[in-house]
PDB file of N, CA and C in Angstrom:
ATOM      1  N   MET A   5       8.792   4.432  10.604  1.00 38.00           N
ATOM      2  CA  MET A   5       7.400   4.038  10.643  1.00 38.00           C
ATOM      3  C   MET A   5       7.320   2.518  10.751  1.00 38.00           C
ATOM      4  N   ARG A   6       6.681   2.043  11.787  1.00 39.00           N
ATOM      5  CA  ARG A   6       6.458   0.601  11.936  1.00 39.00           C
ATOM      6  C   ARG A   6       5.173   0.240  11.236  1.00 39.00           C
ATOM      7  N   TRP A   7       5.201  -0.815  10.476  1.00 40.00           N
ATOM      8  CA  TRP A   7       4.011  -1.286   9.776  1.00 40.00           C
ATOM      9  C   TRP A   7       3.119  -2.024  10.750  1.00 40.00           C
ATOM     10  N   PRO A   8       1.805  -1.772  10.746  1.00 41.00           N
ATOM     11  CA  PRO A   8       0.917  -2.471  11.681  1.00 41.00           C
ATOM     12  C   PRO A   8       0.770  -3.937  11.305  1.00 41.00           C
ATOM     13  N   MET A   9       0.802  -4.769  12.290  1.00 36.00           N
ATOM     14  CA  MET A   9       0.643  -6.202  12.057  1.00 36.00           C
ATOM     15  C   MET A   9      -0.825  -6.593  11.946  1.00 36.00           C
ATOM     16  N   ARG A  10      -1.706  -5.731  12.371  1.00 40.00           N
ATOM     17  CA  ARG A  10      -3.133  -6.047  12.303  1.00 40.00           C
ATOM     18  C   ARG A  10      -3.912  -4.761  12.099  1.00 40.00           C
ATOM     19  N   CYS A  11      -5.135  -4.900  11.665  1.00 41.00           N
ATOM     20  CA  CYS A  11      -6.009  -3.744  11.507  1.00 41.00           C
ATOM     21  C   CYS A  11      -6.493  -3.319  12.889  1.00 41.00           C
ATOM     22  N   THR A  12      -6.537  -2.032  13.124  1.00 41.00           N
ATOM     23  CA  THR A  12      -7.036  -1.544  14.399  1.00 41.00           C
ATOM     24  C   THR A  12      -8.059  -0.453  14.155  1.00 41.00           C
ATOM     25  N   ARG A  13      -9.013  -0.346  15.038  1.00 43.00           N
ATOM     26  CA  ARG A  13     -10.038   0.690  14.920  1.00 43.00           C
ATOM     27  C   ARG A  13     -10.302   1.315  16.294  1.00 43.00           C
ATOM     28  N   VAL A  14      -9.294   1.420  17.133  1.00 39.00           N
ATOM     29  CA  VAL A  14      -9.480   1.909  18.485  1.00 39.00           C
ATOM     30  C   VAL A  14      -8.965   3.340  18.571  1.00 39.00           C
ATOM     31  N   GLY A  15      -9.810   4.257  19.028  1.00 37.00           N
ATOM     32  CA  GLY A  15      -9.394   5.632  19.236  1.00 37.00           C
ATOM     33  C   GLY A  15      -8.771   6.243  18.000  1.00 37.00           C
ATOM     34  N   ALA A  16      -7.579   6.789  18.162  1.00 36.00           N
ATOM     35  CA  ALA A  16      -6.889   7.465  17.068  1.00 36.00           C
ATOM     36  C   ALA A  16      -6.059   6.499  16.229  1.00 36.00           C
ATOM     37  N   MET A  17      -6.099   5.229  16.540  1.00 41.00           N
ATOM     38  CA  MET A  17      -5.313   4.251  15.788  1.00 41.00           C
ATOM     39  C   MET A  17      -5.839   4.170  14.352  1.00 41.00           C
ATOM     40  N   ALA A  18      -4.935   4.077  13.401  1.00 60.00           N
ATOM     41  CA  ALA A  18      -5.312   4.051  11.990  1.00 60.00           C
ATOM     42  C   ALA A  18      -5.682   2.647  11.553  1.00 60.00           C
ATOM     43  N   THR A  19      -6.474   2.579  10.511  1.00 90.00           N
ATOM     44  CA  THR A  19      -6.800   1.286   9.932  1.00 90.00           C
ATOM     45  C   THR A  19      -5.682   0.856   9.003  1.00 90.00           C
ATOM     46  N   LEU A  20      -5.710  -0.372   8.596  1.00 94.00           N
ATOM     47  CA  LEU A  20      -4.751  -0.899   7.643  1.00 94.00           C
ATOM     48  C   LEU A  20      -4.762  -0.067   6.361  1.00 94.00           C
ATOM     49  N   VAL A  21      -5.943   0.292   5.890  1.00 95.00           N
ATOM     50  CA  VAL A  21      -6.059   1.068   4.651  1.00 95.00           C
ATOM     51  C   VAL A  21      -5.449   2.451   4.832  1.00 95.00           C
ATOM     52  N   GLU A  22      -5.705   3.089   5.949  1.00 96.00           N
ATOM     53  CA  GLU A  22      -5.132   4.415   6.194  1.00 96.00           C
ATOM     54  C   GLU A  22      -3.613   4.356   6.258  1.00 96.00           C
ATOM     55  N   ASP A  23      -3.079   3.346   6.911  1.00 96.00           N
ATOM     56  CA  ASP A  23      -1.624   3.187   6.977  1.00 96.00           C
ATOM     57  C   ASP A  23      -1.041   2.926   5.592  1.00 96.00           C
ATOM     58  N   ALA A  24      -1.714   2.094   4.804  1.00 97.00           N
ATOM     59  CA  ALA A  24      -1.240   1.791   3.453  1.00 97.00           C
ATOM     60  C   ALA A  24      -1.259   3.041   2.584  1.00 97.00           C
ATOM     61  N   ALA A  25      -2.324   3.811   2.669  1.00 97.00           N
ATOM     62  CA  ALA A  25      -2.433   5.038   1.878  1.00 97.00           C
ATOM     63  C   ALA A  25      -1.345   6.032   2.269  1.00 97.00           C
ATOM     64  N   ARG A  26      -1.082   6.145   3.568  1.00 97.00           N
ATOM     65  CA  ARG A  26      -0.037   7.059   4.039  1.00 97.00           C
ATOM     66  C   ARG A  26       1.347   6.631   3.538  1.00 97.00           C
ATOM     67  N   LEU A  27       1.639   5.346   3.625  1.00 97.00           N
ATOM     68  CA  LEU A  27       2.935   4.846   3.159  1.00 97.00           C
ATOM     69  C   LEU A  27       3.065   5.028   1.658  1.00 97.00           C
ATOM     70  N   ALA A  28       2.012   4.724   0.924  1.00 98.00           N
ATOM     71  CA  ALA A  28       2.038   4.908  -0.526  1.00 98.00           C
ATOM     72  C   ALA A  28       2.263   6.369  -0.884  1.00 98.00           C
ATOM     73  N   GLU A  29       1.575   7.259  -0.181  1.00 98.00           N
ATOM     74  CA  GLU A  29       1.760   8.684  -0.471  1.00 98.00           C
ATOM     75  C   GLU A  29       3.198   9.113  -0.207  1.00 98.00           C
ATOM     76  N   GLN A  30       3.745   8.650   0.891  1.00 97.00           N
ATOM     77  CA  GLN A  30       5.122   8.996   1.247  1.00 97.00           C
ATOM     78  C   GLN A  30       6.105   8.543   0.168  1.00 97.00           C
ATOM     79  N   LEU A  31       5.914   7.326  -0.338  1.00 98.00           N
ATOM     80  CA  LEU A  31       6.875   6.751  -1.271  1.00 98.00           C
ATOM     81  C   LEU A  31       6.588   7.056  -2.739  1.00 98.00           C
ATOM     82  N   VAL A  32       5.322   7.162  -3.101  1.00 97.00           N
ATOM     83  CA  VAL A  32       4.964   7.231  -4.520  1.00 97.00           C
ATOM     84  C   VAL A  32       4.565   8.634  -4.976  1.00 97.00           C
ATOM     85  N   SER A  33       4.079   9.478  -4.073  1.00 97.00           N
ATOM     86  CA  SER A  33       3.614  10.799  -4.522  1.00 97.00           C
ATOM     87  C   SER A  33       4.690  11.601  -5.264  1.00 97.00           C
ATOM     88  N   PRO A  34       5.971  11.460  -4.933  1.00 97.00           N
ATOM     89  CA  PRO A  34       6.974  12.202  -5.712  1.00 97.00           C
ATOM     90  C   PRO A  34       7.114  11.708  -7.159  1.00 97.00           C
ATOM     91  N   LEU A  35       6.471  10.611  -7.496  1.00 96.00           N
ATOM     92  CA  LEU A  35       6.647  10.014  -8.815  1.00 96.00           C
ATOM     93  C   LEU A  35       5.605  10.458  -9.831  1.00 96.00           C
ATOM     94  N   GLY A  36       4.862  11.507  -9.521  1.00 94.00           N
ATOM     95  CA  GLY A  36       3.949  12.122 -10.490  1.00 94.00           C
ATOM     96  C   GLY A  36       2.837  11.215 -10.981  1.00 94.00           C
ATOM     97  N   ARG A  37       2.913  10.844 -12.256  1.00 97.00           N
ATOM     98  CA  ARG A  37       1.843  10.042 -12.861  1.00 97.00           C
ATOM     99  C   ARG A  37       1.670   8.696 -12.175  1.00 97.00           C
ATOM    100  N   ARG A  38       2.726   8.139 -11.653  1.00 97.00           N
ATOM    101  CA  ARG A  38       2.619   6.866 -10.923  1.00 97.00           C
ATOM    102  C   ARG A  38       1.703   7.056  -9.719  1.00 97.00           C
ATOM    103  N   TRP A  39       1.812   8.189  -9.026  1.00 97.00           N
ATOM    104  CA  TRP A  39       0.956   8.465  -7.874  1.00 97.00           C
ATOM    105  C   TRP A  39      -0.498   8.586  -8.305  1.00 97.00           C
ATOM    106  N   SER A  40      -0.751   9.238  -9.416  1.00 97.00           N
ATOM    107  CA  SER A  40      -2.121   9.334  -9.939  1.00 97.00           C
ATOM    108  C   SER A  40      -2.674   7.949 -10.235  1.00 97.00           C
ATOM    109  N   HIS A  41      -1.852   7.097 -10.806  1.00 98.00           N
ATOM    110  CA  HIS A  41      -2.257   5.722 -11.106  1.00 98.00           C
ATOM    111  C   HIS A  41      -2.607   4.974  -9.811  1.00 98.00           C
ATOM    112  N   VAL A  42      -1.758   5.068  -8.808  1.00 98.00           N
ATOM    113  CA  VAL A  42      -2.003   4.362  -7.543  1.00 98.00           C
ATOM    114  C   VAL A  42      -3.307   4.839  -6.909  1.00 98.00           C
ATOM    115  N   GLN A  43      -3.551   6.137  -6.924  1.00 98.00           N
ATOM    116  CA  GLN A  43      -4.795   6.659  -6.361  1.00 98.00           C
ATOM    117  C   GLN A  43      -6.012   6.116  -7.115  1.00 98.00           C
ATOM    118  N   ALA A  44      -5.908   6.032  -8.439  1.00 98.00           N
ATOM    119  CA  ALA A  44      -7.017   5.506  -9.240  1.00 98.00           C
ATOM    120  C   ALA A  44      -7.247   4.029  -8.966  1.00 98.00           C
ATOM    121  N   VAL A  45      -6.183   3.264  -8.831  1.00 98.00           N
ATOM    122  CA  VAL A  45      -6.312   1.832  -8.534  1.00 98.00           C
ATOM    123  C   VAL A  45      -6.958   1.643  -7.161  1.00 98.00           C
ATOM    124  N   ALA A  46      -6.530   2.419  -6.178  1.00 97.00           N
ATOM    125  CA  ALA A  46      -7.118   2.306  -4.837  1.00 97.00           C
ATOM    126  C   ALA A  46      -8.594   2.672  -4.847  1.00 97.00           C
ATOM    127  N   ALA A  47      -8.950   3.699  -5.598  1.00 97.00           N
ATOM    128  CA  ALA A  47     -10.364   4.083  -5.695  1.00 97.00           C
ATOM    129  C   ALA A  47     -11.181   2.974  -6.330  1.00 97.00           C
ATOM    130  N   ARG A  48     -10.652   2.387  -7.381  1.00 97.00           N
ATOM    131  CA  ARG A  48     -11.366   1.300  -8.054  1.00 97.00           C
ATOM    132  C   ARG A  48     -11.493   0.090  -7.135  1.00 97.00           C
ATOM    133  N   ALA A  49     -10.442  -0.224  -6.408  1.00 96.00           N
ATOM    134  CA  ALA A  49     -10.501  -1.343  -5.454  1.00 96.00           C
ATOM    135  C   ALA A  49     -11.592  -1.085  -4.419  1.00 96.00           C
ATOM    136  N   GLY A  50     -11.725   0.157  -3.985  1.00 95.00           N
ATOM    137  CA  GLY A  50     -12.783   0.498  -3.037  1.00 95.00           C
ATOM    138  C   GLY A  50     -14.171   0.248  -3.596  1.00 95.00           C
ATOM    139  N   GLU A  51     -14.312   0.392  -4.911  1.00 95.00           N
ATOM    140  CA  GLU A  51     -15.600   0.135  -5.559  1.00 95.00           C
ATOM    141  C   GLU A  51     -15.874  -1.361  -5.736  1.00 95.00           C
ATOM    142  N   LEU A  52     -14.836  -2.168  -5.660  1.00 95.00           N
ATOM    143  CA  LEU A  52     -14.963  -3.595  -5.947  1.00 95.00           C
ATOM    144  C   LEU A  52     -14.935  -4.473  -4.706  1.00 95.00           C
ATOM    145  N   THR A  53     -15.114  -3.900  -3.545  1.00 94.00           N
ATOM    146  CA  THR A  53     -15.004  -4.687  -2.321  1.00 94.00           C
ATOM    147  C   THR A  53     -16.052  -5.789  -2.219  1.00 94.00           C
ATOM    148  N   SER A  54     -17.145  -5.653  -2.935  1.00 94.00           N
ATOM    149  CA  SER A  54     -18.168  -6.711  -2.889  1.00 94.00           C
ATOM    150  C   SER A  54     -17.684  -7.992  -3.571  1.00 94.00           C
ATOM    151  N   ALA A  55     -16.563  -7.921  -4.272  1.00 94.00           N
ATOM    152  CA  ALA A  55     -16.030  -9.100  -4.961  1.00 94.00           C
ATOM    153  C   ALA A  55     -15.243 -10.021  -4.036  1.00 94.00           C
ATOM    154  N   VAL A  56     -14.981  -9.568  -2.807  1.00 95.00           N
ATOM    155  CA  VAL A  56     -14.225 -10.390  -1.854  1.00 95.00           C
ATOM    156  C   VAL A  56     -15.036 -10.550  -0.576  1.00 95.00           C
ATOM    157  N   GLN A  57     -14.612 -11.474   0.259  1.00 95.00           N
ATOM    158  CA  GLN A  57     -15.274 -11.691   1.540  1.00 95.00           C
ATOM    159  C   GLN A  57     -15.158 -10.422   2.389  1.00 95.00           C
ATOM    160  N   PRO A  58     -16.156 -10.126   3.211  1.00 92.00           N
ATOM    161  CA  PRO A  58     -16.134  -8.901   4.012  1.00 92.00           C
ATOM    162  C   PRO A  58     -14.863  -8.736   4.857  1.00 92.00           C
ATOM    163  N   ASP A  59     -14.319  -9.843   5.356  1.00 91.00           N
ATOM    164  CA  ASP A  59     -13.112  -9.726   6.175  1.00 91.00           C
ATOM    165  C   ASP A  59     -11.848  -9.499   5.345  1.00 91.00           C
ATOM    166  N   GLN A  60     -11.989  -9.442   4.033  1.00 94.00           N
ATOM    167  CA  GLN A  60     -10.842  -9.209   3.155  1.00 94.00           C
ATOM    168  C   GLN A  60     -10.870  -7.855   2.458  1.00 94.00           C
ATOM    169  N   THR A  61     -11.903  -7.064   2.691  1.00 94.00           N
ATOM    170  CA  THR A  61     -12.019  -5.799   1.962  1.00 94.00           C
ATOM    171  C   THR A  61     -10.877  -4.837   2.282  1.00 94.00           C
ATOM    172  N   GLU A  62     -10.496  -4.736   3.548  1.00 94.00           N
ATOM    173  CA  GLU A  62      -9.382  -3.852   3.900  1.00 94.00           C
ATOM    174  C   GLU A  62      -8.089  -4.306   3.230  1.00 94.00           C
ATOM    175  N   HIS A  63      -7.897  -5.606   3.151  1.00 94.00           N
ATOM    176  CA  HIS A  63      -6.680  -6.129   2.511  1.00 94.00           C
ATOM    177  C   HIS A  63      -6.662  -5.808   1.018  1.00 94.00           C
ATOM    178  N   LEU A  64      -7.812  -5.909   0.371  1.00 96.00           N
ATOM    179  CA  LEU A  64      -7.896  -5.582  -1.054  1.00 96.00           C
ATOM    180  C   LEU A  64      -7.508  -4.125  -1.301  1.00 96.00           C
ATOM    181  N   VAL A  65      -8.098  -3.229  -0.537  1.00 96.00           N
ATOM    182  CA  VAL A  65      -7.847  -1.810  -0.750  1.00 96.00           C
ATOM    183  C   VAL A  65      -6.415  -1.444  -0.322  1.00 96.00           C
ATOM    184  N   ALA A  66      -5.938  -2.008   0.757  1.00 96.00           N
ATOM    185  CA  ALA A  66      -4.554  -1.741   1.178  1.00 96.00           C
ATOM    186  C   ALA A  66      -3.572  -2.222   0.115  1.00 96.00           C
ATOM    187  N   ALA A  67      -3.819  -3.388  -0.456  1.00 97.00           N
ATOM    188  CA  ALA A  67      -2.945  -3.909  -1.511  1.00 97.00           C
ATOM    189  C   ALA A  67      -2.949  -2.984  -2.729  1.00 97.00           C
ATOM    190  N   ALA A  68      -4.109  -2.427  -3.035  1.00 97.00           N
ATOM    191  CA  ALA A  68      -4.181  -1.490  -4.162  1.00 97.00           C
ATOM    192  C   ALA A  68      -3.306  -0.267  -3.901  1.00 97.00           C
ATOM    193  N   TRP A  69      -3.358   0.257  -2.680  1.00 98.00           N
ATOM    194  CA  TRP A  69      -2.512   1.406  -2.340  1.00 98.00           C
ATOM    195  C   TRP A  69      -1.035   1.063  -2.449  1.00 98.00           C
ATOM    196  N   LEU A  70      -0.680  -0.156  -2.077  1.00 98.00           N
ATOM    197  CA  LEU A  70       0.737  -0.519  -1.958  1.00 98.00           C
ATOM    198  C   LEU A  70       1.339  -1.163  -3.196  1.00 98.00           C
ATOM    199  N   HIS A  71       0.548  -1.439  -4.211  1.00 98.00           N
ATOM    200  CA  HIS A  71       1.029  -2.282  -5.311  1.00 98.00           C
ATOM    201  C   HIS A  71       2.219  -1.714  -6.077  1.00 98.00           C
ATOM    202  N   ASP A  72       2.450  -0.429  -6.036  1.00 98.00           N
ATOM    203  CA  ASP A  72       3.565   0.161  -6.788  1.00 98.00           C
ATOM    204  C   ASP A  72       4.612   0.852  -5.923  1.00 98.00           C
ATOM    205  N   ILE A  73       4.629   0.603  -4.618  1.00 98.00           N
ATOM    206  CA  ILE A  73       5.610   1.296  -3.783  1.00 98.00           C
ATOM    207  C   ILE A  73       7.042   0.943  -4.164  1.00 98.00           C
ATOM    208  N   GLY A  74       7.244  -0.203  -4.779  1.00 97.00           N
ATOM    209  CA  GLY A  74       8.593  -0.612  -5.168  1.00 97.00           C
ATOM    210  C   GLY A  74       9.224   0.262  -6.237  1.00 97.00           C
ATOM    211  N   TYR A  75       8.451   1.138  -6.858  1.00 97.00           N
ATOM    212  CA  TYR A  75       9.025   2.093  -7.816  1.00 97.00           C
ATOM    213  C   TYR A  75       9.770   3.229  -7.123  1.00 97.00           C
ATOM    214  N   ALA A  76       9.558   3.409  -5.838  1.00 97.00           N
ATOM    215  CA  ALA A  76      10.215   4.495  -5.111  1.00 97.00           C
ATOM    216  C   ALA A  76      11.727   4.275  -5.115  1.00 97.00           C
ATOM    217  N   PRO A  77      12.485   5.238  -5.584  1.00 96.00           N
ATOM    218  CA  PRO A  77      13.935   5.071  -5.686  1.00 96.00           C
ATOM    219  C   PRO A  77      14.609   4.710  -4.367  1.00 96.00           C
ATOM    220  N   GLU A  78      14.090   5.234  -3.250  1.00 96.00           N
ATOM    221  CA  GLU A  78      14.747   4.979  -1.968  1.00 96.00           C
ATOM    222  C   GLU A  78      14.610   3.540  -1.482  1.00 96.00           C
ATOM    223  N   ILE A  79      13.694   2.767  -2.055  1.00 96.00           N
ATOM    224  CA  ILE A  79      13.579   1.355  -1.651  1.00 96.00           C
ATOM    225  C   ILE A  79      13.871   0.402  -2.804  1.00 96.00           C
ATOM    226  N   GLY A  80      14.162   0.935  -3.981  1.00 92.00           N
ATOM    227  CA  GLY A  80      14.379   0.112  -5.168  1.00 92.00           C
ATOM    228  C   GLY A  80      15.775  -0.488  -5.227  1.00 92.00           C
ATOM    229  N   LEU A  81      15.967  -1.590  -4.541  1.00 94.00           N
ATOM    230  CA  LEU A  81      17.286  -2.229  -4.521  1.00 94.00           C
ATOM    231  C   LEU A  81      17.543  -3.080  -5.755  1.00 94.00           C
ATOM    232  N   THR A  82      16.546  -3.846  -6.167  1.00 95.00           N
ATOM    233  CA  THR A  82      16.734  -4.775  -7.293  1.00 95.00           C
ATOM    234  C   THR A  82      16.262  -4.177  -8.614  1.00 95.00           C
ATOM    235  N   LYS A  83      15.505  -3.087  -8.539  1.00 93.00           N
ATOM    236  CA  LYS A  83      14.870  -2.440  -9.695  1.00 93.00           C
ATOM    237  C   LYS A  83      13.744  -3.292 -10.289  1.00 93.00           C
ATOM    238  N   PHE A  84      13.260  -4.279  -9.532  1.00 97.00           N
ATOM    239  CA  PHE A  84      12.080  -5.075  -9.883  1.00 97.00           C
ATOM    240  C   PHE A  84      11.027  -4.689  -8.854  1.00 97.00           C
ATOM    241  N   HIS A  85      10.124  -3.779  -9.236  1.00 97.00           N
ATOM    242  CA  HIS A  85       9.265  -3.130  -8.250  1.00 97.00           C
ATOM    243  C   HIS A  85       8.415  -4.066  -7.387  1.00 97.00           C
ATOM    244  N   PRO A  86       7.911  -5.200  -7.908  1.00 96.00           N
ATOM    245  CA  PRO A  86       7.134  -6.075  -7.008  1.00 96.00           C
ATOM    246  C   PRO A  86       8.000  -6.638  -5.868  1.00 96.00           C
ATOM    247  N   LEU A  87       9.211  -6.994  -6.191  1.00 97.00           N
ATOM    248  CA  LEU A  87      10.111  -7.542  -5.176  1.00 97.00           C
ATOM    249  C   LEU A  87      10.564  -6.456  -4.204  1.00 97.00           C
ATOM    250  N   ASP A  88      10.922  -5.289  -4.739  1.00 97.00           N
ATOM    251  CA  ASP A  88      11.373  -4.212  -3.869  1.00 97.00           C
ATOM    252  C   ASP A  88      10.266  -3.769  -2.913  1.00 97.00           C
ATOM    253  N   GLY A  89       9.043  -3.675  -3.406  1.00 97.00           N
ATOM    254  CA  GLY A  89       7.926  -3.297  -2.540  1.00 97.00           C
ATOM    255  C   GLY A  89       7.667  -4.340  -1.461  1.00 97.00           C
ATOM    256  N   ALA A  90       7.690  -5.606  -1.847  1.00 97.00           N
ATOM    257  CA  ALA A  90       7.457  -6.693  -0.889  1.00 97.00           C
ATOM    258  C   ALA A  90       8.555  -6.723   0.175  1.00 97.00           C
ATOM    259  N   ARG A  91       9.791  -6.555  -0.244  1.00 97.00           N
ATOM    260  CA  ARG A  91      10.899  -6.537   0.715  1.00 97.00           C
ATOM    261  C   ARG A  91      10.763  -5.371   1.693  1.00 97.00           C
ATOM    262  N   HIS A  92      10.366  -4.230   1.185  1.00 97.00           N
ATOM    263  CA  HIS A  92      10.206  -3.074   2.056  1.00 97.00           C
ATOM    264  C   HIS A  92       9.127  -3.328   3.108  1.00 97.00           C
ATOM    265  N   LEU A  93       8.003  -3.862   2.685  1.00 96.00           N
ATOM    266  CA  LEU A  93       6.929  -4.168   3.637  1.00 96.00           C
ATOM    267  C   LEU A  93       7.385  -5.215   4.654  1.00 96.00           C
ATOM    268  N   ARG A  94       8.108  -6.214   4.181  1.00 96.00           N
ATOM    269  CA  ARG A  94       8.629  -7.233   5.112  1.00 96.00           C
ATOM    270  C   ARG A  94       9.547  -6.581   6.138  1.00 96.00           C
ATOM    271  N   ASP A  95      10.429  -5.708   5.667  1.00 96.00           N
ATOM    272  CA  ASP A  95      11.377  -5.063   6.559  1.00 96.00           C
ATOM    273  C   ASP A  95      10.689  -4.140   7.579  1.00 96.00           C
ATOM    274  N   LEU A  96       9.534  -3.589   7.209  1.00 93.00           N
ATOM    275  CA  LEU A  96       8.777  -2.766   8.144  1.00 93.00           C
ATOM    276  C   LEU A  96       8.051  -3.593   9.198  1.00 93.00           C
ATOM    277  N   GLY A  97       8.006  -4.901   8.967  1.00 89.00           N
ATOM    278  CA  GLY A  97       7.369  -5.786   9.935  1.00 89.00           C
ATOM    279  C   GLY A  97       5.944  -6.084   9.606  1.00 89.00           C
TER     280      GLY A  97
END
């Protein structure tokens, strides 16, 4: 899966938030309660979009979806989840 470099809304192309949610589900859903937590954080971020500039709302919600992907064992190289998640996203481009 290549990570999108920009948000797109053309035809069947997914938005940044949809891509983030899909990646989070792929990596975090096997982790049980962690997945429930990520879903709750993303929902709350969706409620708080008025706290950021309109051009940043997708980034806020996408970040909420992705904030715990580093807990996924398959990408956890350092066992420090913020670093492992960031490295994984960097590696996806």
